[in-house]
mmCIF file of C-alpha atoms and ligand atoms in Angstrom:
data_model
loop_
_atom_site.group_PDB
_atom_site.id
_atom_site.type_symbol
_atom_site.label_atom_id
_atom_site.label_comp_id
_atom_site.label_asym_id
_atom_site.label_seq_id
_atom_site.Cartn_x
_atom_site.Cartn_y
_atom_site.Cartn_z
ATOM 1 C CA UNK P 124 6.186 26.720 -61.667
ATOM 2 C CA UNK P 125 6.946 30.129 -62.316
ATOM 3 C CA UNK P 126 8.172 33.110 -59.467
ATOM 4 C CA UNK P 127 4.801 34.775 -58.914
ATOM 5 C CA UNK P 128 4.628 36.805 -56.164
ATOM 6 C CA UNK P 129 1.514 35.819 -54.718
ATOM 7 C CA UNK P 130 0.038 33.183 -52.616
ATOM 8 C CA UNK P 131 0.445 30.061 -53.935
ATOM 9 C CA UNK P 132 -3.296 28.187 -53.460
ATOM 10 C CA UNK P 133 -2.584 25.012 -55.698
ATOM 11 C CA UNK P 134 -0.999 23.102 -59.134
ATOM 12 C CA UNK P 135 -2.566 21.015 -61.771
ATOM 13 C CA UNK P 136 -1.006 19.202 -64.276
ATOM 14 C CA UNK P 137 -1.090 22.161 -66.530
ATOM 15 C CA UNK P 138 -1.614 25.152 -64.521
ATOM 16 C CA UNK P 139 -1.088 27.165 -61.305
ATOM 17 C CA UNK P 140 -3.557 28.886 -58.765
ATOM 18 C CA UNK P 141 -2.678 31.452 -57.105
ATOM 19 C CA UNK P 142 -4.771 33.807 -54.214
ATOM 20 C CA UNK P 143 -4.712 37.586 -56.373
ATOM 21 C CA UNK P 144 -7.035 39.322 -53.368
ATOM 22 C CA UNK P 145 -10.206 40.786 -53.294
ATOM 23 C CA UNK P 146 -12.068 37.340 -53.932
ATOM 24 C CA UNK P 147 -9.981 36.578 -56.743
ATOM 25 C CA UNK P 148 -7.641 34.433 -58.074
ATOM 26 C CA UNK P 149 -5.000 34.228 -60.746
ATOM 27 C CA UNK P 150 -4.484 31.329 -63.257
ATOM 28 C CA UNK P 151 -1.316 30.846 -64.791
ATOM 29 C CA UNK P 152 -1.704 28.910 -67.840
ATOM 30 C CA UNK P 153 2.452 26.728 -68.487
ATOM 31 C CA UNK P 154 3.528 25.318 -71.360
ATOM 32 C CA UNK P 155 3.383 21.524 -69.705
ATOM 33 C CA UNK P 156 1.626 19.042 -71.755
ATOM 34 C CA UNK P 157 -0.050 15.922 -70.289
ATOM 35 C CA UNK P 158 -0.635 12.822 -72.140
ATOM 36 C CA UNK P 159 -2.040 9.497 -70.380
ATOM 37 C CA UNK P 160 -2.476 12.093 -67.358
ATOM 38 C CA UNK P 161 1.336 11.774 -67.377
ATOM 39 C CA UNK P 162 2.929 15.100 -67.836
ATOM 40 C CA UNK P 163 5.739 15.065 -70.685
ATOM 41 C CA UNK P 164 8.879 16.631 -69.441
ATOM 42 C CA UNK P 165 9.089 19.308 -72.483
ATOM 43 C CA UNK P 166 7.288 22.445 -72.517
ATOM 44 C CA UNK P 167 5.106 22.657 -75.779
ATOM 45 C CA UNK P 168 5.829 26.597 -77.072
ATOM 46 C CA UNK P 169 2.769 28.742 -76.989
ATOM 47 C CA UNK P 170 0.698 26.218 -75.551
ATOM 48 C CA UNK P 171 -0.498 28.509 -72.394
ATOM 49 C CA UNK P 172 -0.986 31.467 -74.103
ATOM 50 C CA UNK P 173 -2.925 29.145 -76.490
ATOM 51 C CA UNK P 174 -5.525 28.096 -73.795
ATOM 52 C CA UNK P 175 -5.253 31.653 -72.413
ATOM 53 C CA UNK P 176 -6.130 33.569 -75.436
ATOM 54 C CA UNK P 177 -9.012 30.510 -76.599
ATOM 55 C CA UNK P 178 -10.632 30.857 -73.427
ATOM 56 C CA UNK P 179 -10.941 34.236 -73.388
ATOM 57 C CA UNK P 180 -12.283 34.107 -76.887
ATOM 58 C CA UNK P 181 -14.999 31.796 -75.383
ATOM 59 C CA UNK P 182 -15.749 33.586 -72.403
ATOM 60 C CA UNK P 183 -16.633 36.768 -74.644
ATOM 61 C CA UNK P 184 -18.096 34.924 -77.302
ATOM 62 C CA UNK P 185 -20.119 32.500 -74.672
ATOM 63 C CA UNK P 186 -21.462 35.923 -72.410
ATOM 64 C CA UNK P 187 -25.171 35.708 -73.508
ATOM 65 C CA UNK P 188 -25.429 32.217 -72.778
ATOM 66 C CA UNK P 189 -24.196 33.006 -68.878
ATOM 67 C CA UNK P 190 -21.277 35.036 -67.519
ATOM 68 C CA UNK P 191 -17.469 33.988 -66.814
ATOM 69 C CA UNK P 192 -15.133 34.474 -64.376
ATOM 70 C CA UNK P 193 -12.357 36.222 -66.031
ATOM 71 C CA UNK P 194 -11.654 39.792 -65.097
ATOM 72 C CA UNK P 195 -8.690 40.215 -67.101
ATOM 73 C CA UNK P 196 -5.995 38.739 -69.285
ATOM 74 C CA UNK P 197 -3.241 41.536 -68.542
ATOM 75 C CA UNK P 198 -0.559 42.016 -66.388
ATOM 76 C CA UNK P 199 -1.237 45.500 -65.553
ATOM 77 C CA UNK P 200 -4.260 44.371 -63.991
ATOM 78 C CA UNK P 201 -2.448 42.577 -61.910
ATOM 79 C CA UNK P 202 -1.501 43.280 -57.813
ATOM 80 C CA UNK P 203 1.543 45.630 -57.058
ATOM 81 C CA UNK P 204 4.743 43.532 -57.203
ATOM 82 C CA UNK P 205 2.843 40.786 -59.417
ATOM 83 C CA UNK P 206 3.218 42.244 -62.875
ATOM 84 C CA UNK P 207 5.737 40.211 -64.044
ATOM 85 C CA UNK P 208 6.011 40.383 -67.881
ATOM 86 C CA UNK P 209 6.859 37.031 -68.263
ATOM 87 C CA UNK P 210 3.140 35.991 -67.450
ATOM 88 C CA UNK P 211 1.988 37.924 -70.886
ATOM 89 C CA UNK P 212 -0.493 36.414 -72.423
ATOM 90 C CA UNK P 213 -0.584 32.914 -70.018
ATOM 91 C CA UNK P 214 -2.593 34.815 -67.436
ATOM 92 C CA UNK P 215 -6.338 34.720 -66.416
ATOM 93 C CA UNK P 216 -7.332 37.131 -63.413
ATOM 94 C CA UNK P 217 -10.753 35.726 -61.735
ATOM 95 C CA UNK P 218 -13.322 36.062 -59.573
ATOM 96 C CA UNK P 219 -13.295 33.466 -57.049
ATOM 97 C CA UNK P 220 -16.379 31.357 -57.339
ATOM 98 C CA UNK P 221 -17.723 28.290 -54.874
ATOM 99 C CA UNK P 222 -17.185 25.848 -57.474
ATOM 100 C CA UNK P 223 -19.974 23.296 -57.846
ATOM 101 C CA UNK P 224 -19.270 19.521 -57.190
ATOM 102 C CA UNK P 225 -20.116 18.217 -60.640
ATOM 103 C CA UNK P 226 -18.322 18.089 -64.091
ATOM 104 C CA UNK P 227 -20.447 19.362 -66.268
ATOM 105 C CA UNK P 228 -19.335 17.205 -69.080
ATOM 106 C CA UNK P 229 -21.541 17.807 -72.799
ATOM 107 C CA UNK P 230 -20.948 14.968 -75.609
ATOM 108 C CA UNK P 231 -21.959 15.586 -78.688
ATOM 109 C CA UNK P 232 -19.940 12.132 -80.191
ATOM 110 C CA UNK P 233 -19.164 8.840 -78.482
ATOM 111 C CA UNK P 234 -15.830 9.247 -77.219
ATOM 112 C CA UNK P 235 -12.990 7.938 -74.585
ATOM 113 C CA UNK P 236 -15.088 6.579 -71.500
ATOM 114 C CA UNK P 237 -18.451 7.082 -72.979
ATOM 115 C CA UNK P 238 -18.051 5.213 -75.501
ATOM 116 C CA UNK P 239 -16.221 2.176 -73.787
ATOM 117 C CA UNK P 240 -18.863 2.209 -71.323
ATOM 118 C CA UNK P 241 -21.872 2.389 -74.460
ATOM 119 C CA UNK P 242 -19.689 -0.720 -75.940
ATOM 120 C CA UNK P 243 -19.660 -2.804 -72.874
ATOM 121 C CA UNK P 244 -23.451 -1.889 -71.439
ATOM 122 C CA UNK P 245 -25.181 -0.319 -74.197
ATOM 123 C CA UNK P 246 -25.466 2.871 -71.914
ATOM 124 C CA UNK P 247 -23.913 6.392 -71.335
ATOM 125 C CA UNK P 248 -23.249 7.327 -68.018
ATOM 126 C CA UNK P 249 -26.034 4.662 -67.181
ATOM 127 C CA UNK P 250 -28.897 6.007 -69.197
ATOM 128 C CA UNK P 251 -29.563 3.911 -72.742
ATOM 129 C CA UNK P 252 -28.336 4.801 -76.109
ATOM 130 C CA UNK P 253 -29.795 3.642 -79.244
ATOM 131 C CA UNK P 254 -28.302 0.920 -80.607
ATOM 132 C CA UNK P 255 -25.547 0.169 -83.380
ATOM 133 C CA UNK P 256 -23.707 3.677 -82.911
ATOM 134 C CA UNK P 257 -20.419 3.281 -83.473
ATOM 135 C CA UNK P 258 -17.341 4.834 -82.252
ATOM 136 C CA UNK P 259 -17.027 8.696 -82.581
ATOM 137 C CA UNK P 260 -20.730 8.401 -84.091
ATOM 138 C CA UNK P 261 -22.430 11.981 -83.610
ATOM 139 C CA UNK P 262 -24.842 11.345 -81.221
ATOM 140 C CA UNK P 263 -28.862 12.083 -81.524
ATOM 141 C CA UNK P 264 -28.577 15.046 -80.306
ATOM 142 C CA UNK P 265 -25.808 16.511 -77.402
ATOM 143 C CA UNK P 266 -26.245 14.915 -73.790
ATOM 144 C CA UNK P 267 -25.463 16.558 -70.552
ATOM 145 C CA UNK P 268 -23.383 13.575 -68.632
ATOM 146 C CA UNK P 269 -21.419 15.174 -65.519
ATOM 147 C CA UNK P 270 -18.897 13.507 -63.888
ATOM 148 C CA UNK P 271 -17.453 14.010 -60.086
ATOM 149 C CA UNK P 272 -14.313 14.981 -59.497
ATOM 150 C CA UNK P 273 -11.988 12.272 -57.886
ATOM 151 C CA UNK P 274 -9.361 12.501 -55.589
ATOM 152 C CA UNK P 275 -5.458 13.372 -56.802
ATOM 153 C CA UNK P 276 -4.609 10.852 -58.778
ATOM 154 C CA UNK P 277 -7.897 8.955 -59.237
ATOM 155 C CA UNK P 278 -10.030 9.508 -63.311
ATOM 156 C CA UNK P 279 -13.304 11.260 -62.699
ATOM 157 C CA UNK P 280 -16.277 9.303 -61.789
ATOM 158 C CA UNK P 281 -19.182 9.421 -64.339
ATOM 159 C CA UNK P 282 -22.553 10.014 -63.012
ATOM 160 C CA UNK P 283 -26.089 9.830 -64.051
ATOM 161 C CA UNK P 284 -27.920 13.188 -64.129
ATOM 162 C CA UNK P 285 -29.907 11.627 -60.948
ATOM 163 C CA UNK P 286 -26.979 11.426 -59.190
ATOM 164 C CA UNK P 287 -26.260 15.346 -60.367
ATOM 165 C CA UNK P 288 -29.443 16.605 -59.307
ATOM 166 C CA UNK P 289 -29.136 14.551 -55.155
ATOM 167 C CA UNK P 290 -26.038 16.833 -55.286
ATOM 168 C CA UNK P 291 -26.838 20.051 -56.439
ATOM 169 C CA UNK P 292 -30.789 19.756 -55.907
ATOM 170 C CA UNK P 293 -33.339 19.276 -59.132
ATOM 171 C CA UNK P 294 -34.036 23.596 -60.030
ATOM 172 C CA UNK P 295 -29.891 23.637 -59.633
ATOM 173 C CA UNK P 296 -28.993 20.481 -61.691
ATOM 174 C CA UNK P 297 -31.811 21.294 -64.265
ATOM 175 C CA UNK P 298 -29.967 24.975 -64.490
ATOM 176 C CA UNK P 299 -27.132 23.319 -64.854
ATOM 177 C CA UNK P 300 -27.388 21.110 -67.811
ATOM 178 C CA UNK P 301 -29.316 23.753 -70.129
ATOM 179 C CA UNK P 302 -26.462 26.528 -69.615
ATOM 180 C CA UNK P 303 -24.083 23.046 -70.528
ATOM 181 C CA UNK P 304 -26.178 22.196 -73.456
ATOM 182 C CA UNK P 305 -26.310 25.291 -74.971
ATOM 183 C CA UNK P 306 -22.611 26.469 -74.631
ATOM 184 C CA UNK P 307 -21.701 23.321 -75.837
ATOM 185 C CA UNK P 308 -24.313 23.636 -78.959
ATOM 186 C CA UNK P 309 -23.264 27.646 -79.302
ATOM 187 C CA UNK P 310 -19.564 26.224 -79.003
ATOM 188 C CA UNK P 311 -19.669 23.133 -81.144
ATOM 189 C CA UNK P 312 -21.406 25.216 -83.977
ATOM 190 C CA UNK P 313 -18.747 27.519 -84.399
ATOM 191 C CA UNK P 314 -15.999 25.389 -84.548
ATOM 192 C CA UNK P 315 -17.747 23.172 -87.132
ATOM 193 C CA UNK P 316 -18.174 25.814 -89.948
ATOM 194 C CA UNK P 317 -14.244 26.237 -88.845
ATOM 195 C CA UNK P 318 -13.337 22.462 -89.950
ATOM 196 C CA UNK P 319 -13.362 21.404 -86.022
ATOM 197 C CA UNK P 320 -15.222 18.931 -84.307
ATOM 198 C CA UNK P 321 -15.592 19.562 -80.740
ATOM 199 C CA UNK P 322 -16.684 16.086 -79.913
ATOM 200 C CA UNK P 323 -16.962 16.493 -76.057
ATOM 201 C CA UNK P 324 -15.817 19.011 -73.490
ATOM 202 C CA UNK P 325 -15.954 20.110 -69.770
ATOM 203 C CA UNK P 326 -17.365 22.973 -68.057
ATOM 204 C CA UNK P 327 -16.656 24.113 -65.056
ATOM 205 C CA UNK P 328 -19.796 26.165 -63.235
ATOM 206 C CA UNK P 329 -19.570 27.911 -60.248
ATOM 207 C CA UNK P 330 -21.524 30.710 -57.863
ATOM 208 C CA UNK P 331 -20.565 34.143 -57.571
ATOM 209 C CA UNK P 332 -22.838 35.787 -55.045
ATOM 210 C CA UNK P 333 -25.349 33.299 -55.786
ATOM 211 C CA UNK P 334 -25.222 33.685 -59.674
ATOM 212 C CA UNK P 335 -24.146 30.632 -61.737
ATOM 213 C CA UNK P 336 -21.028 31.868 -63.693
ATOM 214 C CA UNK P 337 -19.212 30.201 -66.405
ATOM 215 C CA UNK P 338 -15.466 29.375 -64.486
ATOM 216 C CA UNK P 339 -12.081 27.270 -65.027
ATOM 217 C CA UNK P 340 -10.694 27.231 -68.854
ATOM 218 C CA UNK P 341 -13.445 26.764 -71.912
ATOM 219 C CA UNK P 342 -13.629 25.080 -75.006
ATOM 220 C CA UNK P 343 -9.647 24.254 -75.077
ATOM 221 C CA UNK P 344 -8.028 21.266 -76.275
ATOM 222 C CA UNK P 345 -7.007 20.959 -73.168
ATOM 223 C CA UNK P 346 -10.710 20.053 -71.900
ATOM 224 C CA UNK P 347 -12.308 19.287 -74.910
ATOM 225 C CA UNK P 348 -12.010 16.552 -77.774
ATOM 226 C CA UNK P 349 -11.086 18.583 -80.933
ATOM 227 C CA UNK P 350 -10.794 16.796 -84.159
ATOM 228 C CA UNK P 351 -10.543 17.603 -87.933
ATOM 229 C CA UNK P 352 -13.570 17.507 -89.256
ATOM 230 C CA UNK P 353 -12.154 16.077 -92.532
ATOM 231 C CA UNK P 354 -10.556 13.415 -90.648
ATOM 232 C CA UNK P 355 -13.422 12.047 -88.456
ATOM 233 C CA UNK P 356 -14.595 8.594 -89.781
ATOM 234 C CA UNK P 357 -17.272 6.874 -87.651
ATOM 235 C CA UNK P 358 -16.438 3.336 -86.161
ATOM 236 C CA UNK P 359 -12.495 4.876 -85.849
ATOM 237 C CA UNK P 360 -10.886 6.613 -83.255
ATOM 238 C CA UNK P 361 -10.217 10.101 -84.909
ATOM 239 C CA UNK P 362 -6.965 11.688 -84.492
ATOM 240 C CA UNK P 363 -6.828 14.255 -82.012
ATOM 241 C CA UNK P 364 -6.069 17.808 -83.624
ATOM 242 C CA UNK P 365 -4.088 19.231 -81.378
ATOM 243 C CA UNK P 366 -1.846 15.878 -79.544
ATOM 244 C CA UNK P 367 -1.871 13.464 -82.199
ATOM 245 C CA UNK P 368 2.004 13.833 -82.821
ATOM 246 C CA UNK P 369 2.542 12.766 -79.359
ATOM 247 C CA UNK P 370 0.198 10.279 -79.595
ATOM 248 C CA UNK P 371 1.826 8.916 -82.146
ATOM 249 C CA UNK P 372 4.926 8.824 -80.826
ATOM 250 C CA UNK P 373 3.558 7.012 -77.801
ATOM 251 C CA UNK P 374 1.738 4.659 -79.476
ATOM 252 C CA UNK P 375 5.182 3.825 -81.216
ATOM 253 C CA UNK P 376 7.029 3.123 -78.084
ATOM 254 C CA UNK P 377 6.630 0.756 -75.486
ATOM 255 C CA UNK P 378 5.731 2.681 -72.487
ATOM 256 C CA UNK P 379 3.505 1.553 -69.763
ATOM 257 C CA UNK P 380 1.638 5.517 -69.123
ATOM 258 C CA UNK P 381 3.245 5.994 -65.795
ATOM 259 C CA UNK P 382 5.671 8.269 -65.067
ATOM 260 C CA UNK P 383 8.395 8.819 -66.104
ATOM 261 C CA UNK P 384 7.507 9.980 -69.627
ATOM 262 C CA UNK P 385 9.689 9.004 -72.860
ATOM 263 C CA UNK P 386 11.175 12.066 -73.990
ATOM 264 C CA UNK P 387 9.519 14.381 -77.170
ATOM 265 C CA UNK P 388 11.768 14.742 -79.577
ATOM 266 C CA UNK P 389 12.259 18.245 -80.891
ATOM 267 C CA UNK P 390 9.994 17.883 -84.361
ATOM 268 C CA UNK P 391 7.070 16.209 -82.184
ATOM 269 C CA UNK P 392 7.145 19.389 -79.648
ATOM 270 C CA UNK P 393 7.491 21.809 -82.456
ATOM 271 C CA UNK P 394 4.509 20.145 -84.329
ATOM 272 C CA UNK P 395 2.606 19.816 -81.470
ATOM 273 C CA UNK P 396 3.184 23.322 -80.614
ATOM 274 C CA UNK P 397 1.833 23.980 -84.404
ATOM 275 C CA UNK P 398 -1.628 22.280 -84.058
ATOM 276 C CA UNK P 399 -2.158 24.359 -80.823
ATOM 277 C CA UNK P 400 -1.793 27.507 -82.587
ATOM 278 C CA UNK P 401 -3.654 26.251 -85.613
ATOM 279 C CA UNK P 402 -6.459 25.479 -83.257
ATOM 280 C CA UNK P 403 -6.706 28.901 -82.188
ATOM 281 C CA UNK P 404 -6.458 30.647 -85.401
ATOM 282 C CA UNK P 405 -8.693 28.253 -87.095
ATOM 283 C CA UNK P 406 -11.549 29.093 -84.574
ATOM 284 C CA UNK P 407 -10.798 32.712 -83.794
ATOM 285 C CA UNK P 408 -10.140 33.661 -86.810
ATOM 286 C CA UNK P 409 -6.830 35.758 -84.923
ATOM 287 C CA UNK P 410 -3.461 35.360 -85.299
ATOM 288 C CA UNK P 411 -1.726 34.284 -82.308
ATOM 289 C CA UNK P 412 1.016 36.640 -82.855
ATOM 290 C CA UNK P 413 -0.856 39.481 -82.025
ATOM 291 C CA UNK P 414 -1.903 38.036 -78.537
ATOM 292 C CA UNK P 415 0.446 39.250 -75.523
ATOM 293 C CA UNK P 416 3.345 37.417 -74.437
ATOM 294 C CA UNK P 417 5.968 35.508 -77.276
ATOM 295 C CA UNK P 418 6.988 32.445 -77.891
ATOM 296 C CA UNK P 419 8.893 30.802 -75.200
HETATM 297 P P1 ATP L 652 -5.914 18.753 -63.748
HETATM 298 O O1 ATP L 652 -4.529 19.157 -64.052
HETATM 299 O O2 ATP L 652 -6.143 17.299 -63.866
HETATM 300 O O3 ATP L 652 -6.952 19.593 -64.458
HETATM 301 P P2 ATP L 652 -6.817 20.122 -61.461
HETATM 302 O O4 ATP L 652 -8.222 20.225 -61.965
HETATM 303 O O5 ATP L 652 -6.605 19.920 -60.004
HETATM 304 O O6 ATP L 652 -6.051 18.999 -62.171
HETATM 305 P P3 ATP L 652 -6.445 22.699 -62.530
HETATM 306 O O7 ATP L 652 -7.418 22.408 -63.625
HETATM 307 O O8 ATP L 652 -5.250 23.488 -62.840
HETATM 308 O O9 ATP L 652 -5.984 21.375 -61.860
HETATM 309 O O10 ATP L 652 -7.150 23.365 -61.289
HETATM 310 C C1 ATP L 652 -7.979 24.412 -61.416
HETATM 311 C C2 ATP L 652 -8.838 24.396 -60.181
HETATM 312 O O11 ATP L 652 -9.433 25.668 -59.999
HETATM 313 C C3 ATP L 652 -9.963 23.396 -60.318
HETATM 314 O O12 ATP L 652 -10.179 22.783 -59.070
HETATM 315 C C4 ATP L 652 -11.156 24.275 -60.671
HETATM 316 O O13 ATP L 652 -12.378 23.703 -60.242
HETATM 317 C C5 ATP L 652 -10.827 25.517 -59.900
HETATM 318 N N1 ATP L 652 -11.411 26.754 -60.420
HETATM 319 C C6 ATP L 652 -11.499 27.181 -61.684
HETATM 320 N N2 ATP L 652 -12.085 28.393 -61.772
HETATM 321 C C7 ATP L 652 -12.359 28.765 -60.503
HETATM 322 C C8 ATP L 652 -12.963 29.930 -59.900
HETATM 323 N N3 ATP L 652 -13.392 30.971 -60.625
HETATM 324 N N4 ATP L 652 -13.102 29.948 -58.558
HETATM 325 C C9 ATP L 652 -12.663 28.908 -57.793
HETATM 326 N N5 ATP L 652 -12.081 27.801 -58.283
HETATM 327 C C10 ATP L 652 -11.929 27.722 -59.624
HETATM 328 MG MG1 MG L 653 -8.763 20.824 -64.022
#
């Protein structure tokens, strides 16, 4: 974790909260990498201000569909006695929002859980699919299919959009799923004519002041399913753009995806590092050198 001097509020596998005032909060994006929901023990170069500079990308590109949290992406802007330059380009200043209890997962392919669940039962997040998709198959058309958020340690719990709209209330849940529907759509759209599939992703929705606002990290490898487009082959489980190398590696070995991790070798960090930044020039059409911050 790095020194910041602010309150610390809480640590994911990937990044760090921390209380920045004034109904706010500050999100310091590391260069951990998880795999298996094991996080490796190298740092992956670039790989925050990756997710940093992408969502913010998204959040500007994504403000007509409905508004994000993020204030600011520099230091400056940050508290007296905070503005260490070492956060450059890893850090999103945010207003605080009362986060909503749902996932709002959108899939746009049968993927991961979905589609293990679609091979076993036939269904997606219990409602029916046509029959005879295969796996990453584009779906009919992009679902809504949240998830709730489990307890440390636990996988997410898929839901049915039923089960969504007992806990947010039907005008809420309904809300909910268009503004997830069409970021995803907007989203998915852009990255295509880029050569990237974004086969499913999370958003995270909250309430500011009673508004729905757009909140956590967007459209990131880190939440999403990217894949080259020129490598996805329905009934095959696509590589993943941005981890495959680890993947790989993994696959190779004979670990049993607890911790502690095997270690990454230097050429598997420093082409994983690669496909991050290739992900964000390919869909911003910006060249990460120009965002804040350098390589670590
Ligand atoms: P994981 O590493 O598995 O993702 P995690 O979700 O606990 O674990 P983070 O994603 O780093 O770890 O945590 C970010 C937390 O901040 C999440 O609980 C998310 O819902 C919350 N969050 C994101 N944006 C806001 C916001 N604007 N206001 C309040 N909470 C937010
Ligand atoms: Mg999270």
């Amino acid at each position: 974790m790095d020194q910041v001097l602010l309150p610390h509020l809480s640590s994911g596998k990937v990044r760090d909260i921390y209380d920045a005032g004034d109904d706010r909060l500050l999100m310091v994006a590391s260069d951990r990498l998880s795999a298996f929901d094991v996080v490796m023990a190298e740092p992956i170069p670039d790989k925050g201000r990756v997710l940093t500079a992408m969502s913010a990308f998204w959040f500007d590109h994504l403000a007509d569909v409905v508004p994000g949290h993020l204030i600011s992406t520099e230091v400056e802007d940050l508290p007296d006695g905070a503005r260490d330059p070492g956060l450059a380009g890893r850090i999103m200043l945010c207003r605080r929002a009362e986060m909503l209890p749902v996932e709002c997962i959108v899939r746009g392919h049968l993927a991961g859980s979905a589609w293990r669940e679609y091979r076993r039962d036939g269904t997606m997040h219990g409602t029916p699919l046509p029959e005879g998709l295969r796996e990453s198959d584009r779906l009919p058309e992009p679902l809504f299919t949240p998830s709730t958020k489990a307890e440390v340690g636990d996988h997410d719990e898929n839901v049915s959009f039923d089960r969504a709209v007992d806990l947010l209330g039907r005008e809420l849940a309904e809300q909910v799923r268009d503004v997830s529907l069409a970021l995803y759509r907007r989203g998915a759209e852009w990255a295509a004519e880029r050569g990237i599939i974004i086969a499913d992703t999370k958003f995270e929705l909250g309430l500011v002041e009673g508004e729905l606002v757009l909140a956590d990290e967007v459209l990131t490898p880190d939440s999403s399913r990217f894949w080259p487009a020129d490598a996805w082959e329905p009934g095959t489980t696509p590589p993943s753009f941005d981890k495959q190398p680890v993947r790989d590696l993994l696959d190779s070995l004979d670990w049993d995806k607890t911790p502690p991790p095997p270690a990454l070798p230097d050429d598997v960090v420093a082409a994983t590092s690669a496909r991050y930044r290739e992900a964000y020039e390919r869909l911003t059409g910006l060249d990460l050198d120009d965002w804040p911050g350098s390589s670590s």
